[in-house]
Structures are given as structure tokens and as C-alpha cells.
Short mmCIF file of C-alpha atoms in Angstrom, two decimals:
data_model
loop_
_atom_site.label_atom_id
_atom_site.label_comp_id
_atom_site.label_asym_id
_atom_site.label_seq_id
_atom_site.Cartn_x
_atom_site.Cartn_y
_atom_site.Cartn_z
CA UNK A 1 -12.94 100.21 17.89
CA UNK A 2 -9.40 100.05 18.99
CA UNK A 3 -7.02 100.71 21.90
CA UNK A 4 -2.93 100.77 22.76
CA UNK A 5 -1.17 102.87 25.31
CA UNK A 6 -1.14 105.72 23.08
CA UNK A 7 -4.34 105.84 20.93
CA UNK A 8 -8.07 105.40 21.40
CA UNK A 9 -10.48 104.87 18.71
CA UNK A 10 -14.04 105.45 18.78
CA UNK A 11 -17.37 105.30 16.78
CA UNK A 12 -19.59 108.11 18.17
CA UNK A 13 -23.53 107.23 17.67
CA UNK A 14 -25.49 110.18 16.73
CA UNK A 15 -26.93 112.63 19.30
CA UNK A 16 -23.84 113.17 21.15
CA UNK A 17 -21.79 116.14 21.21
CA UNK A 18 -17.66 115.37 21.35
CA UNK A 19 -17.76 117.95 24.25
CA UNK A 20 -20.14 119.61 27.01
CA UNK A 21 -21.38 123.14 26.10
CA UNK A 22 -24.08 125.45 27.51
CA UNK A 23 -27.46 123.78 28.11
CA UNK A 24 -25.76 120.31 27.18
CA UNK A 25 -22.87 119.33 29.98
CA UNK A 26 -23.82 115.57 30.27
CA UNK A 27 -24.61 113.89 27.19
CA UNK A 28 -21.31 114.19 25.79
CA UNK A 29 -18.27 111.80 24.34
CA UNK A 30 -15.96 113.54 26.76
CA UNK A 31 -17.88 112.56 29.39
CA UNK A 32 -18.87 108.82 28.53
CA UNK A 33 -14.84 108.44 27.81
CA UNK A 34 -14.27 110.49 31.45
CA UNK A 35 -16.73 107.54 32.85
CA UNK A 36 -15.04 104.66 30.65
CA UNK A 37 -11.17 105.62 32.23
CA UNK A 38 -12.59 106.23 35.65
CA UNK A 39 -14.22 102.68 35.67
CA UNK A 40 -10.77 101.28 34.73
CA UNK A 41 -9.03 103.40 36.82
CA UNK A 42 -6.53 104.97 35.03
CA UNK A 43 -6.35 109.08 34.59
CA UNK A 44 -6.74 110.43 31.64
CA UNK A 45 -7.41 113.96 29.86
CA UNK A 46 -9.64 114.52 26.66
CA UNK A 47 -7.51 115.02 23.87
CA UNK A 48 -9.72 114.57 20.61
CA UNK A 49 -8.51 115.14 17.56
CA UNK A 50 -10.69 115.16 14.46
CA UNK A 51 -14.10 116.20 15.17
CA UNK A 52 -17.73 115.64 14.62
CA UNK A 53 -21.11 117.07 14.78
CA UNK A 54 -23.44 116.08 17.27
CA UNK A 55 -25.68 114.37 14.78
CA UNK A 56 -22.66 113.25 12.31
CA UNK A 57 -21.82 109.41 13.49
CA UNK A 58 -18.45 107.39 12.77
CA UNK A 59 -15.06 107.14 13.62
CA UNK A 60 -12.86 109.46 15.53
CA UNK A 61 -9.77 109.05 17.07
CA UNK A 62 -8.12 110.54 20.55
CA UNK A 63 -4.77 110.70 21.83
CA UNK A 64 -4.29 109.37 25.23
CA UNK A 65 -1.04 111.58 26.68
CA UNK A 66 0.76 114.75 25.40
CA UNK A 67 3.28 113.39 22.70
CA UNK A 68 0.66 111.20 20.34
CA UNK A 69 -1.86 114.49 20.84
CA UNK A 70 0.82 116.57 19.44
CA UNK A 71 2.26 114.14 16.67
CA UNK A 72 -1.88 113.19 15.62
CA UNK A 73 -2.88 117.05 15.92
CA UNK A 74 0.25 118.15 13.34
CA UNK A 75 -0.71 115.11 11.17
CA UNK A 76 -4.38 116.78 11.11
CA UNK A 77 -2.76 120.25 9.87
CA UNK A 78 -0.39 118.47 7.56
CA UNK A 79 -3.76 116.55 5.92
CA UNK A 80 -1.85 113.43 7.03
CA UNK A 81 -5.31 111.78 8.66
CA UNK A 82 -6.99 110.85 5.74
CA UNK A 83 -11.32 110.61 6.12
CA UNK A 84 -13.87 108.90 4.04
CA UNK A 85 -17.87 109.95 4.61
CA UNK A 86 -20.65 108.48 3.53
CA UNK A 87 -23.91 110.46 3.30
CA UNK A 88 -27.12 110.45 2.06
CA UNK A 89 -27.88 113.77 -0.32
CA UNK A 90 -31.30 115.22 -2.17
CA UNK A 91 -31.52 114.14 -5.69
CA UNK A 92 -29.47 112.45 -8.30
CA UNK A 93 -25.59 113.49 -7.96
CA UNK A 94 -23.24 113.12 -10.93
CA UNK A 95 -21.01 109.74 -10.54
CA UNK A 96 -18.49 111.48 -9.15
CA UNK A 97 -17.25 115.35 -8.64
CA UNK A 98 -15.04 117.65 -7.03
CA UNK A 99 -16.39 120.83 -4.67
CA UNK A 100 -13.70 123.83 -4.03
CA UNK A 101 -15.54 126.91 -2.67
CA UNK A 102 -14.44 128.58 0.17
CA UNK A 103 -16.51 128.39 3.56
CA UNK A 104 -16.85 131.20 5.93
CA UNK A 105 -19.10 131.73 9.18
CA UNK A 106 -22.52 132.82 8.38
CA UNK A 107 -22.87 137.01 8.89
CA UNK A 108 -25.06 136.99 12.08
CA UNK A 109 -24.43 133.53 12.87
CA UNK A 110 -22.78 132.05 15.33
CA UNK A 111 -23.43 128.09 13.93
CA UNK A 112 -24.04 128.55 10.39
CA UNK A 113 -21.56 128.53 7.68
CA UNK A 114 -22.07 129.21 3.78
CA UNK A 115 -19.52 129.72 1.01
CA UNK A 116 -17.94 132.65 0.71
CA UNK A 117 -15.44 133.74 -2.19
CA UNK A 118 -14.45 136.70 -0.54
CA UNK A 119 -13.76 135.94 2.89
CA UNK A 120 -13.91 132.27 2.81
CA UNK A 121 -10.70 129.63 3.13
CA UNK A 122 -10.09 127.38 0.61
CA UNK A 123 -12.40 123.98 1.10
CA UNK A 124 -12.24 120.81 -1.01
CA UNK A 125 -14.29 118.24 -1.01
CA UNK A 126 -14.30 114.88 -3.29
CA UNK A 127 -17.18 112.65 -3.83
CA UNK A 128 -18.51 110.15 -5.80
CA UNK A 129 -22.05 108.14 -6.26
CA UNK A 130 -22.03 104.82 -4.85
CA UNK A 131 -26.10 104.30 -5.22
CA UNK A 132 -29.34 106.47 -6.74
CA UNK A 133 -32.13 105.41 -4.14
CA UNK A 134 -35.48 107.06 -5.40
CA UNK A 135 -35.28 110.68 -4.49
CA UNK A 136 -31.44 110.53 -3.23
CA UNK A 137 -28.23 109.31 -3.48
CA UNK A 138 -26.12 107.37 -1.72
CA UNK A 139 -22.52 108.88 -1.58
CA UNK A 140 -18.68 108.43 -0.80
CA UNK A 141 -17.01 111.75 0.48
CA UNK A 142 -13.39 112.30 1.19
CA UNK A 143 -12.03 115.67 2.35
CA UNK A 144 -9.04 117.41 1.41
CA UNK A 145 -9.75 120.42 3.81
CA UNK A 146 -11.17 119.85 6.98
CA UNK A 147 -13.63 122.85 7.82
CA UNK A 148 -16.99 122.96 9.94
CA UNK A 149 -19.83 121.43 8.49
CA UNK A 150 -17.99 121.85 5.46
CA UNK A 151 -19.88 118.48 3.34
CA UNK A 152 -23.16 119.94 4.64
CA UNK A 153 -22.08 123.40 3.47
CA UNK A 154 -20.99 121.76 0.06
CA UNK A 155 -23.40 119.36 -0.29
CA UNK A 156 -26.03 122.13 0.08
CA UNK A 157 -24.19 124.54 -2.59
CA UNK A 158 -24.32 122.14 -5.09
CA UNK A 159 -27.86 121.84 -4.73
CA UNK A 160 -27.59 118.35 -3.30
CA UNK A 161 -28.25 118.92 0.93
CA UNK A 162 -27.93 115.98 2.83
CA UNK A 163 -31.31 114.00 4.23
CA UNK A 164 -32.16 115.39 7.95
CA UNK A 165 -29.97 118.10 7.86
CA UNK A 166 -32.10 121.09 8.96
CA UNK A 167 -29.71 123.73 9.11
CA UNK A 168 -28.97 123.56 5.45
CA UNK A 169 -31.98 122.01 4.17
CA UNK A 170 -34.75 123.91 3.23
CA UNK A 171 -37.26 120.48 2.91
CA UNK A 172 -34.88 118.07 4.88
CA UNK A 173 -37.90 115.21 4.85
CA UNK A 174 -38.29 113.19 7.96
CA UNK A 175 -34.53 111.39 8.47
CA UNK A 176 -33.83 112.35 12.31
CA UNK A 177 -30.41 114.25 11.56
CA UNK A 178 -28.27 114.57 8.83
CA UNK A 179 -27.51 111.41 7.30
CA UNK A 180 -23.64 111.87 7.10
CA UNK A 181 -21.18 109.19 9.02
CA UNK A 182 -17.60 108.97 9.08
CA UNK A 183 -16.60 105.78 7.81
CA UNK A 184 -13.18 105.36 7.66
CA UNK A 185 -10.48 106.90 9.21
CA UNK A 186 -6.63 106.13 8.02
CA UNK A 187 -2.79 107.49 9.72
CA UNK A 188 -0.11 106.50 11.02
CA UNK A 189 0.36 105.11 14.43
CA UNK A 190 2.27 108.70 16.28
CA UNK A 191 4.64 106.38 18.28
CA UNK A 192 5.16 103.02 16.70
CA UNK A 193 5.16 104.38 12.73
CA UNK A 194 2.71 101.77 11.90
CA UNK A 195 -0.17 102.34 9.39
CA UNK A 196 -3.48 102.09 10.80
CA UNK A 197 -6.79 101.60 8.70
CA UNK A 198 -9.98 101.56 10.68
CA UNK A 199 -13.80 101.34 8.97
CA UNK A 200 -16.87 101.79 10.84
CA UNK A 201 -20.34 100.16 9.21
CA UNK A 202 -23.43 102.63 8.58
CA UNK A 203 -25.54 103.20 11.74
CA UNK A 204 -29.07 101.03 11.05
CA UNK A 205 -30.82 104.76 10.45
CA UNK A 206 -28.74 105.24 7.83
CA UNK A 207 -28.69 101.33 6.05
CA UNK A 208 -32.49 101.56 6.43
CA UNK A 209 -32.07 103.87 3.96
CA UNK A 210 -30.96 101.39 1.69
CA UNK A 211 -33.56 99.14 1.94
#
């Protein structure tokens, strides 16, 4: 989506993990980006920034030496990178809400998360209803907290769990994953000052939906 000498921006498809683990060390973003710098031949060391599931598509951004990794990565802690979701959730949602429950790993889990007001940290999550489509909704999600899997965790509290999504969906129908994609991704540039505003369309899984 966009490169300088500082920044790279990227829209990961679905099925692909931002970084090899056990049983998955090749079909990874790290490693198509490893492959993209070695073809140009230029070094370069993974430094991602926000992240996403393996299933969750859209934008994220990586810092391409030391300084912008550390400038971007205290942005992320100061809630300076703003993100915008879109997602597609069970049922009719109100026009527009606010979620603040506190998410905590799942006892006994080492993947699962659920909200938790006793252990939990303090998670936010802002939405509103762009589109009722049948037997879902269409939705616009911004975060205020950045946790893991925290609009699936939310989504699925409120009794709304996202299309696909078969760790928090008890019936999650027949969409392939869980329909969530980040769609817009806004900062500021951690050398030059200047704002940036990028936007990534829905992945065609995710308009067919629409149609």
C-alpha cells in the first residue's frame, strides 16, 4: 500500500499469520516481506507493529530500521495509531454502541480470551451499524484499547459474534474465517511529522457478503 525509507505498509490477505510459529514456519507475512527485501536486495529485519490474526485481513504497518520502530511502537502504547474495522456480526446490532469489559486469557487456555471483571484490563471498543443484511450486520469498529482478539471477544459478549469466527461462535455458519478486516489505519509519519491516512477496500469474501 505504501513505502518510504522509513515505513512499509501492507494489506495482509487472510490465512496468513504476521509471524512463523510451531507447525506453521512458511506461510507467514514475515516471511513473504523476508522474500520481498531479499529480491530487492536490501537487508532488512521484521519490525511489525500493530498486529493481526491469521484470518483477520487489512492494513498493518512496519517499521523498516530501529528509530521509526521505536517512535511507531510508543505511538501504539500512547493510542496514537488510530484503527477502524469493519466486520460482519450475528444478528441485528443497535446503530451504534460502546463495549468496555475487561479481557483476560481464557483459564486453561492458551488462545482463548473472554471477559473478565476481575482479572481482566480495561478494553474499549466503539462501533456502529453501517448495514442490516438478513441475519447480520454490517459494522464499523474502532478501538480505543488494543487487546487480543479483543472485537471477537466483544463482539461475542454482546451476543453479536462475528460470521466465521469459530473460536467464539457457537453456530459461526459457513463464512471461511471471521469476517473482520482492518480498514483503515491513521498516524503520523515517525520521521518526517507528516499525517498519514491509509484505507484498504473489503476482501471479495467479505463484499460478497453484501451482495
Amino acid at each position: 500500500m505504501y513505502e518510504d525509507d522509513d515505513i512499509l505498509v501492507v494489506d495482509k490477505p487472510a490465512d496468513t499469520p504476521i509471524h512463523p510459529s510451531i507447525g506453521n514456519y512458511e506461510n507467514t507475512l514475515a516471511n513473504g516481506i523476508a522474500w520481498y527485501f531479499e529480491q530487492k536486495g536490501e537487508p532488512f529485519v521484521y519490525r511489525c507493529i500493530n498486529r493481526l490474526d491469521r484470518d483477520t485481513t487489512g492494513l498493518i504497518v512496519l517499521a523498516k530500521h530501529a528509530l521509526s520502530a521505536a517512535v511507531l511502537s510508543q505511538a501504539m502504547r500512547s493510542r496514537e495509531i488510530h484503527r477502524t474495522y469493519q466486520a460482519f456480526a450475528l444478528g441485528e446490532t443497535a446503530a451504534s454502541g460502546t463495549i468496555d469489559a475487561p479481557i483476560a486469557r481464557l483459564n486453561g487456555s492458551l488462545i482463548q480470551r473472554t471477559v473478565d471483571f476481575a482479572s481482566g484490563e480495561r478494553s474499549v471498543t466503539h462501533y456502529r451499524t453501517l448495514a442490516h443484511c438478513s441475519v447480520f450486520s454490517h459494522l464499523e469498529l474502532n478501538l480505543e484499547t488494543g487487546r487480543t482478539h479483543q472485537i471477537r471477544v466483544h463482539m461475542a459478549y454482546i451476543g453479536h459474534p462475528l460470521l466465521g469466527d469459530t473460536l467464539y461462535n457457537k453456530t459461526p455458519g459457513t463464512f471461511p474465517r471471521q469476517a473482520l478486516h482492518s480498514a483503515s489505519l491513521s498516524f503520523v509519519h515517525p520521521i518526517t511529522g507528516e499525517p498519514l491516512n491509509f484505507h484498504a477496500p473489503l476482501p471479495e469474501d467479505m463484499q460478497n457478503l453484501l451482495t
